[in-house]
Coordinates of C-alpha atoms in Angstrom, one line a residue:
X1 CA 29.7 10.9 28.5
X2 CA 27.7 10.5 25.3
X3 CA 27.9 6.7 25.4
X4 CA 26.5 6.5 28.9
X5 CA 23.7 8.8 27.9
X6 CA 22.6 6.8 24.8
X7 CA 22.9 3.5 26.7
X8 CA 19.7 4.3 28.7
X9 CA 17.6 4.6 25.5
X10 CA 15.7 1.5 24.5
X11 CA 13.4 0.6 21.5
X12 CA 10.2 2.4 20.4
X13 CA 8.8 -1.1 20.1
X14 CA 8.7 -1.4 23.9
X15 CA 5.9 0.2 25.9
X16 CA 8.0 1.2 28.9
X17 CA 11.1 2.0 26.9
X18 CA 12.8 5.4 26.9
X19 CA 13.5 7.0 23.6
X20 CA 15.0 10.4 22.7
X21 CA 12.6 13.3 22.1
X22 CA 13.7 13.7 18.5
X23 CA 12.3 10.2 17.9
X24 CA 9.3 10.3 20.3
X25 CA 7.8 13.6 18.9
X26 CA 7.4 12.6 15.3
X27 CA 6.2 9.1 16.3
X28 CA 3.6 10.7 18.6
X29 CA 2.5 13.3 16.0
X30 CA 1.9 10.4 13.5
X31 CA -0.7 9.0 15.9
X32 CA -2.3 12.4 16.3
X33 CA -2.5 13.0 12.6
X34 CA -4.2 9.6 12.2
X35 CA -7.0 10.5 14.6
X36 CA -7.1 14.4 14.6
X37 CA -10.0 14.7 12.1
X38 CA -11.9 11.7 13.4
X39 CA -11.8 13.1 16.9
X40 CA -13.6 16.3 15.8
X41 CA -15.9 14.9 13.2
X42 CA -18.7 13.7 15.6
X43 CA -18.8 17.0 17.4
X44 CA -18.9 18.9 14.1
X45 CA -21.9 16.8 12.9
X46 CA -23.9 17.0 16.1
X47 CA -23.3 20.7 16.4
X48 CA -24.5 21.1 12.9
X49 CA -27.7 19.1 13.6
X50 CA -28.3 21.1 16.8
X51 CA -27.6 24.4 15.0
X52 CA -24.7 25.4 17.3
X53 CA -22.2 26.0 14.5
X54 CA -24.4 28.5 12.7
X55 CA -26.3 30.2 15.6
X56 CA -23.6 30.2 18.3
X57 CA -20.2 30.4 16.4
X58 CA -18.2 31.4 19.5
X59 CA -19.6 28.5 21.6
X60 CA -18.9 26.2 18.6
X61 CA -15.2 27.2 18.6
X62 CA -15.1 26.6 22.4
X63 CA -16.5 23.1 22.0
X64 CA -13.9 22.2 19.3
X65 CA -11.2 23.6 21.6
X66 CA -12.4 21.5 24.5
X67 CA -12.7 18.3 22.4
X68 CA -9.0 18.5 21.6
X69 CA -8.0 19.2 25.2
X70 CA -10.1 16.3 26.6
X71 CA -8.7 13.8 24.0
X72 CA -5.2 14.7 25.2
X73 CA -6.0 14.4 28.9
X74 CA -7.9 11.1 28.7
X75 CA -5.1 9.6 26.5
X76 CA -2.6 10.5 29.2
X77 CA -4.8 8.8 31.8
X78 CA -5.1 5.7 29.6
X79 CA -1.3 5.6 29.1
X80 CA -0.2 6.2 32.7
X81 CA -3.3 5.3 34.8
X82 CA -4.6 6.8 38.0
X83 CA -5.4 3.9 40.3
X84 CA -7.8 1.5 38.5
X85 CA -8.5 4.2 35.8
X86 CA -6.4 3.5 32.7
X87 CA -5.0 0.2 31.4
X88 CA -1.5 1.5 30.7
X89 CA -1.9 0.4 27.1
X90 CA -0.8 2.1 23.8
X91 CA -4.2 3.5 23.0
X92 CA -5.1 7.0 21.8
X93 CA -8.5 8.3 23.1
X94 CA -10.9 10.6 21.3
X95 CA -14.5 11.5 20.6
X96 CA -16.5 8.4 19.6
X97 CA -18.4 8.3 16.3
X98 CA -20.3 5.2 17.5
X99 CA -22.7 7.4 19.3
X100 CA -23.6 9.5 16.3
X101 CA -26.6 7.5 15.2
X102 CA -28.2 7.5 18.6
X103 CA -27.4 11.2 19.2
X104 CA -29.0 12.1 15.9
X105 CA -32.2 10.3 17.1
X106 CA -32.0 12.1 20.5
X107 CA -31.6 15.5 18.8
X108 CA -34.7 14.8 16.6
X109 CA -36.8 13.7 19.6
X110 CA -36.0 16.2 22.3
X111 CA -38.7 18.9 22.5
X112 CA -37.3 22.3 21.4
X113 CA -34.2 20.7 19.7
X114 CA -31.1 22.8 19.2
X115 CA -29.1 23.5 22.3
X116 CA -31.7 21.8 24.5
X117 CA -31.1 18.5 22.6
X118 CA -27.4 19.0 23.0
X119 CA -27.6 19.6 26.7
X120 CA -29.7 16.4 27.0
X121 CA -26.9 14.5 25.2
X122 CA -24.4 15.9 27.8
X123 CA -26.6 14.8 30.7
X124 CA -26.8 11.3 29.3
X125 CA -23.0 11.3 28.7
X126 CA -22.4 12.1 32.4
X127 CA -24.5 9.2 33.6
X128 CA -23.5 6.8 30.8
X129 CA -19.8 7.4 31.5
X130 CA -20.2 6.5 35.1
X131 CA -22.1 3.4 34.2
X132 CA -19.4 2.2 31.7
X133 CA -16.7 2.9 34.4
X134 CA -18.6 0.7 36.8
X135 CA -19.0 -1.9 34.2
X136 CA -15.2 -2.0 33.8
X137 CA -14.9 -3.7 37.1
X138 CA -17.0 -6.6 35.9
X139 CA -15.5 -7.2 32.4
X140 CA -14.5 -10.8 32.8
X141 CA -17.9 -12.4 33.7
X142 CA -19.8 -10.2 31.1
X143 CA -17.6 -10.9 28.1
X144 CA -19.5 -14.1 27.2
X145 CA -22.7 -12.1 26.4
X146 CA -20.9 -10.2 23.6
X147 CA -19.9 -12.6 21.0
X148 CA -18.9 -11.4 17.5
X149 CA -22.5 -11.8 16.3
X150 CA -23.6 -9.2 18.8
X151 CA -20.8 -6.7 18.3
X152 CA -20.9 -7.2 14.6
X153 CA -24.6 -6.5 14.4
X154 CA -24.3 -3.4 16.5
X155 CA -21.3 -2.1 14.5
X156 CA -23.1 -2.8 11.2
X157 CA -26.2 -0.9 12.4
X158 CA -24.0 2.1 13.5
X159 CA -22.5 2.3 10.1
X160 CA -25.8 2.1 8.2
X161 CA -27.3 4.8 10.4
X162 CA -24.4 7.2 9.6
X163 CA -24.3 6.8 5.8
X164 CA -27.1 9.3 5.3
X165 CA -25.3 11.8 7.6
X166 CA -22.2 11.5 5.5
X167 CA -24.1 11.9 2.2
X168 CA -26.0 15.0 3.5
X169 CA -22.7 16.6 4.4
X170 CA -21.2 15.6 1.0
X171 CA -24.0 17.6 -0.7
X172 CA -23.4 20.7 1.4
X173 CA -25.3 20.0 4.6
X174 CA -29.0 19.6 5.2
X175 CA -30.8 22.9 5.4
X176 CA -28.4 25.0 3.3
X177 CA -29.9 26.8 0.4
X178 CA -27.4 25.4 -2.1
X179 CA -27.8 21.8 -0.8
X180 CA -26.9 19.4 -3.7
X181 CA -25.3 22.2 -5.8
X182 CA -22.6 21.2 -8.2
X183 CA -19.7 23.0 -6.4
X184 CA -20.6 21.2 -3.2
X185 CA -20.6 17.8 -4.9
X186 CA -17.4 18.4 -6.8
X187 CA -15.6 19.6 -3.6
X188 CA -16.7 16.5 -1.7
X189 CA -15.7 14.3 -4.7
X190 CA -12.3 15.9 -4.8
X191 CA -11.7 15.2 -1.1
X192 CA -12.8 11.5 -1.5
X193 CA -10.5 11.0 -4.6
X194 CA -7.5 12.5 -2.7
X195 CA -8.1 10.2 0.3
X196 CA -8.3 7.1 -1.9
X197 CA -5.3 8.0 -3.9
X198 CA -3.1 8.7 -0.9
X199 CA -4.4 5.7 1.1
X200 CA -3.7 3.1 -1.6
X201 CA -1.0 4.6 -3.8
X202 CA 1.4 6.0 -1.2
X203 CA 3.1 4.8 1.9
X204 CA 4.1 6.2 5.3
X205 CA 2.5 9.3 6.8
X206 CA 0.6 10.3 3.6
X207 CA -1.1 6.9 3.6
X208 CA -1.9 6.6 7.4
X209 CA -3.1 10.2 7.5
X210 CA -4.8 10.3 4.1
X211 CA -8.1 11.7 5.6
X212 CA -6.3 14.7 7.1
X213 CA -4.5 15.4 3.8
X214 CA -7.7 15.0 1.8
X215 CA -9.4 17.6 4.0
X216 CA -6.5 19.9 3.6
X217 CA -6.8 19.6 -0.2
X218 CA -10.5 20.4 0.3
X219 CA -9.7 23.6 2.2
X220 CA -7.3 24.7 -0.6
X221 CA -9.8 24.0 -3.3
X222 CA -12.6 25.8 -1.5
X223 CA -10.4 28.8 -0.9
X224 CA -9.5 28.9 -4.6
X225 CA -13.2 28.6 -5.5
X226 CA -13.9 31.6 -3.3
X227 CA -11.7 33.7 -5.6
X228 CA -13.2 32.5 -8.9
X229 CA -16.8 31.7 -8.1
X230 CA -19.6 33.9 -6.6
X231 CA -20.1 32.7 -3.0
X232 CA -23.3 34.7 -2.2
X233 CA -26.7 33.4 -3.1
X234 CA -29.6 35.6 -4.1
X235 CA -31.0 35.5 -0.5
X236 CA -27.7 36.9 0.8
X237 CA -26.6 33.7 2.6
X238 CA -23.0 32.5 2.0
X239 CA -22.6 29.4 -0.1
X240 CA -22.0 26.2 1.9
X241 CA -18.6 25.6 0.3
X242 CA -17.2 29.1 1.1
X243 CA -14.3 29.2 3.6
X244 CA -14.6 32.3 5.8
X245 CA -10.9 32.8 6.9
X246 CA -11.8 36.1 8.6
X247 CA -13.1 34.0 11.6
X248 CA -9.7 32.6 12.0
X249 CA -8.1 36.0 12.0
X250 CA -10.4 37.2 14.7
X251 CA -9.8 34.2 17.0
X252 CA -7.3 34.4 19.9
X253 CA -4.0 32.4 19.9
X254 CA -4.4 31.2 23.5
X255 CA -7.4 30.7 25.8
X256 CA -8.1 28.7 28.9
X257 CA -11.0 26.2 28.1
X258 CA -14.2 26.6 30.0
X259 CA -15.8 23.9 32.1
X260 CA -19.5 23.3 31.2
X261 CA -20.1 26.1 28.7
X262 CA -23.4 24.2 28.1
X263 CA -25.2 23.0 31.2
X264 CA -26.3 19.3 31.0
X265 CA -30.0 18.4 31.4
X266 CA -31.3 14.9 32.1
X267 CA -33.8 13.4 29.6
X268 CA -35.1 9.8 30.1
X269 CA -35.0 9.0 26.4
X270 CA -31.5 10.3 25.9
X271 CA -30.2 8.5 29.0
X272 CA -31.7 5.1 28.1
X273 CA -30.6 5.2 24.5
X274 CA -27.1 6.5 25.2
X275 CA -26.4 4.1 28.1
X276 CA -27.1 1.2 25.8
X277 CA -24.5 2.6 23.4
X278 CA -22.0 2.9 26.3
X279 CA -22.4 -0.8 26.8
X280 CA -21.7 -1.4 23.1
X281 CA -18.7 1.0 23.3
X282 CA -17.3 -1.1 26.2
X283 CA -17.3 -4.1 24.0
X284 CA -15.6 -2.2 21.2
X285 CA -12.9 -0.9 23.6
X286 CA -12.2 -4.5 24.7
X287 CA -11.7 -5.4 21.0
X288 CA -9.5 -2.4 20.4
X289 CA -7.3 -3.1 23.4
X290 CA -7.1 -6.8 22.6
X291 CA -6.2 -6.0 18.9
X292 CA -3.6 -3.4 19.9
X293 CA -1.8 -5.6 22.5
X294 CA -1.9 -8.6 20.2
X295 CA -0.8 -6.7 17.1
X296 CA 1.7 -4.4 18.7
X297 CA 3.2 -6.5 21.5
X298 CA 2.5 -10.1 20.3
X299 CA 0.6 -11.2 23.4
X300 CA -2.9 -11.3 24.8
X301 CA -4.3 -8.4 26.8
X302 CA -4.5 -9.0 30.6
X303 CA -7.7 -8.7 32.6
X304 CA -6.2 -5.7 34.4
X305 CA -5.5 -3.9 31.1
X306 CA -9.0 -4.6 29.7
X307 CA -10.6 -3.5 33.0
X308 CA -8.5 -0.4 33.3
X309 CA -9.1 0.5 29.7
X310 CA -12.9 0.3 29.9
X311 CA -12.9 2.2 33.2
X312 CA -10.9 4.9 31.5
X313 CA -13.4 4.9 28.6
X314 CA -16.2 5.7 31.1
X315 CA -14.4 8.2 33.2
X316 CA -13.1 9.9 30.1
X317 CA -16.6 10.3 28.8
X318 CA -17.6 11.8 32.2
X319 CA -14.8 14.3 31.9
X320 CA -15.7 15.1 28.3
X321 CA -19.3 15.9 29.4
X322 CA -18.0 18.3 32.0
X323 CA -16.3 20.2 29.2
X324 CA -19.6 20.0 27.2
X325 CA -18.1 17.5 24.7
X326 CA -19.3 14.1 23.4
X327 CA -18.3 10.7 24.8
X328 CA -14.7 9.5 24.3
X329 CA -13.4 6.0 23.4
X330 CA -10.4 4.2 22.1
X331 CA -9.6 5.1 18.4
X332 CA -9.5 2.1 16.0
X333 CA -7.5 4.1 13.5
X334 CA -4.6 4.2 16.0
X335 CA -5.0 0.5 16.8
X336 CA -4.4 -0.1 13.1
X337 CA -1.4 2.2 13.1
X338 CA 0.1 0.3 16.1
X339 CA -0.5 -3.0 14.4
X340 CA 1.2 -1.8 11.3
X341 CA 4.2 0.0 12.8
X342 CA 4.6 -2.0 16.1
X343 CA 5.4 1.3 17.7
X344 CA 3.9 1.0 21.2
X345 CA 6.3 3.3 23.2
X346 CA 4.5 5.2 25.9
X347 CA 6.8 8.2 25.6
X348 CA 6.0 8.6 21.9
X349 CA 2.2 8.4 22.5
X350 CA 2.6 10.8 25.4
X351 CA 4.1 13.4 23.1
X352 CA 1.0 13.0 20.9
X353 CA -1.3 13.5 23.9
X354 CA 0.6 16.7 24.9
X355 CA 0.2 18.0 21.4
X356 CA -3.6 17.5 21.6
X357 CA -3.6 19.4 24.9
X358 CA -1.7 22.3 23.5
X359 CA -4.0 22.4 20.5
X360 CA -6.9 22.6 22.9
X361 CA -5.5 25.7 24.4
X362 CA -5.6 27.6 21.0
X363 CA -9.0 29.0 19.8
X364 CA -7.3 29.9 16.5
X365 CA -6.7 26.3 15.6
X366 CA -10.3 25.5 16.7
X367 CA -11.5 28.3 14.4
X368 CA -9.7 26.8 11.4
X369 CA -11.7 23.6 12.0
X370 CA -15.0 25.5 12.6
X371 CA -15.0 27.0 9.1
X372 CA -14.7 23.7 7.3
X373 CA -17.2 23.4 4.5
X374 CA -19.7 20.6 5.1
X375 CA -18.9 19.1 1.7
X376 CA -15.2 18.8 2.6
X377 CA -16.2 17.0 5.8
X378 CA -18.7 14.9 3.7
X379 CA -16.0 13.8 1.3
X380 CA -14.2 12.1 4.2
X381 CA -17.3 11.1 6.1
X382 CA -18.9 9.0 3.4
X383 CA -15.8 6.8 3.5
X384 CA -15.3 6.8 7.2
X385 CA -18.9 6.0 8.0
X386 CA -19.3 3.3 5.3
X387 CA -16.1 1.7 6.6
X388 CA -17.8 1.2 10.0
X389 CA -20.5 -0.9 8.3
X390 CA -17.9 -2.9 6.5
X391 CA -16.1 -3.5 9.9
X392 CA -19.4 -4.9 11.2
X393 CA -19.6 -7.3 8.3
X394 CA -16.0 -8.4 8.9
X395 CA -16.8 -9.1 12.5
X396 CA -19.9 -11.1 11.5
X397 CA -18.0 -13.2 9.0
X398 CA -14.7 -13.5 10.8
X399 CA -15.5 -16.9 12.4
X400 CA -18.0 -18.2 9.9
X401 CA -21.6 -17.4 9.2
X402 CA -23.7 -20.2 10.7
X403 CA -27.5 -20.6 10.5
X404 CA -27.8 -19.2 14.1
X405 CA -25.8 -16.1 13.1
X406 CA -28.0 -15.6 10.0
X407 CA -31.2 -15.8 12.2
X408 CA -29.8 -13.4 14.8
X409 CA -28.6 -10.8 12.3
X410 CA -31.7 -11.1 10.2
X411 CA -34.1 -10.4 13.0
X412 CA -31.9 -7.8 14.7
X413 CA -31.4 -5.8 11.5
X414 CA -34.7 -6.5 9.8
X415 CA -37.0 -6.0 12.8
X416 CA -34.8 -4.0 15.3
X417 CA -32.9 -1.7 13.0
X418 CA -35.7 -1.5 10.4
X419 CA -38.5 -0.5 12.7
X420 CA -36.3 1.9 14.7
X421 CA -34.9 3.7 11.7
X422 CA -38.3 4.0 9.9
X423 CA -40.0 7.1 11.1
X424 CA -43.5 6.5 12.4
X425 CA -43.4 2.7 12.4
X426 CA -43.8 2.6 16.3
X427 CA -46.5 5.3 16.6
X428 CA -48.9 2.8 18.0
X429 CA -46.7 2.1 21.0
X430 CA -46.5 4.1 24.3
X431 CA -44.5 7.3 24.0
X432 CA -41.7 6.0 26.3
X433 CA -41.1 3.1 24.0
X434 CA -41.1 5.3 20.9
X435 CA -38.5 7.6 22.5
X436 CA -36.1 4.8 23.4
X437 CA -36.4 2.5 20.4
X438 CA -37.3 5.0 17.6
X439 CA -34.9 7.2 15.8
X440 CA -31.6 5.6 14.8
X441 CA -32.5 1.9 15.0
X442 CA -29.2 1.1 16.7
X443 CA -30.7 0.5 20.2
X444 CA -33.4 -2.0 19.2
X445 CA -30.9 -3.8 17.0
X446 CA -28.5 -4.1 19.9
X447 CA -31.1 -5.3 22.4
X448 CA -32.5 -7.9 20.0
X449 CA -29.0 -9.2 19.1
X450 CA -28.1 -9.6 22.8
X451 CA -31.4 -11.3 23.7
X452 CA -31.3 -13.6 20.7
X453 CA -27.7 -14.5 21.3
X454 CA -28.7 -15.7 24.8
X455 CA -32.0 -17.4 23.9
X456 CA -31.1 -19.3 20.6
X457 CA -29.2 -22.5 21.4
X458 CA -25.7 -22.9 19.9
X459 CA -25.0 -25.8 17.6
X460 CA -21.6 -27.5 17.2
X461 CA -20.4 -25.1 14.5
X462 CA -21.3 -22.1 16.8
X463 CA -19.3 -23.6 19.7
X464 CA -16.3 -24.0 17.3
X465 CA -16.6 -20.4 16.1
X466 CA -16.8 -19.1 19.7
X467 CA -13.8 -21.2 20.7
X468 CA -11.8 -19.6 17.9
X469 CA -12.9 -16.2 19.0
X470 CA -11.8 -16.8 22.6
X471 CA -8.4 -18.1 21.7

């Protein structure tokens, strides 16, 4: 009987293969550990900018809970597909950090800021998600507009826009009374050292999940600091590094997530800026799926897989906005994990998605994340965000840096990103232009890169680079 039962099991290196649960569960959890922190980091940062974490702690816990739930649901859709939605590819979905720079600009420009800015981001996410889903049906004819010079420029500008966000968190979080204090800096440095040590001097789960273990080390260190250092400032406010475990004790073990705990509003500036980022995200998703299929399965991704994956990206972001969370996308960390381990089994990844859904039903787990000191997050963020910029550089140099590439990147970064990221540089232009192109610098850099890539004629070396890219 046992032999007939084991005979139906296949390899974890086959997408449609059947493997035993005792093998599928740890393989799935490995994927979750690789993306768990990254999935929540964008929400933590935007909630901090909008003041939700400090002014509305219960709502903050709800949003963290919803973000885990949505990541699990959208991952299941990507793995199994519902009609044209989902590519049936070994991709883990989660909250995108690529939108952070634009969202930071939106939060600064929306009148009233705070939760009003957050609701404007949600409204833009609803519309942008639908636009990306529609775009997924036309992936094949549009791919030629997004060569490596365009995607590389955009990814580079995203990384540069986020570096200051990571450094602010590293120092304790902008606006805190002990911003830049030595305990905050030392805590962030400890997290960074642990991450680097585990990533490059160990193997297996400790290496692939080094960010998670670095943050755990930060929690432990901050808890110990709470016993040996005074955590109350003269003004009576808690120090930024203090971990308030009482909030975890007060949280419930189980709760049904709420739909739309924050009602979306529709702001023209937010919609225009974020829709452009959805276009960029579609390009990144194509790259993730292509890399995942090539690295994990040894073949090229089909048009159906690419189209379904991008449609799932957009529909997932729409679902995420319904739960008052930020846009979702494919996770590059997990693409790297698939490429390294070759484990593409759908059962294994499904186990990971189910774990995310279960985590989304527990406010207590969300509360553990909500009390994370900003400097602990910053210790991981400075490396994560800087690595985005490095990824952009790798894209730009992958197929050679021609004179045409230098011109496009120089103008897009120097004029587009430079003017957009410099406060007040566009004050002489109409307010509508300022709202769309001011703030992060990502949007003008993306538009200039796309336009210049169309307008500037290709030379022989550019055609050769593009041919290498399309192979």
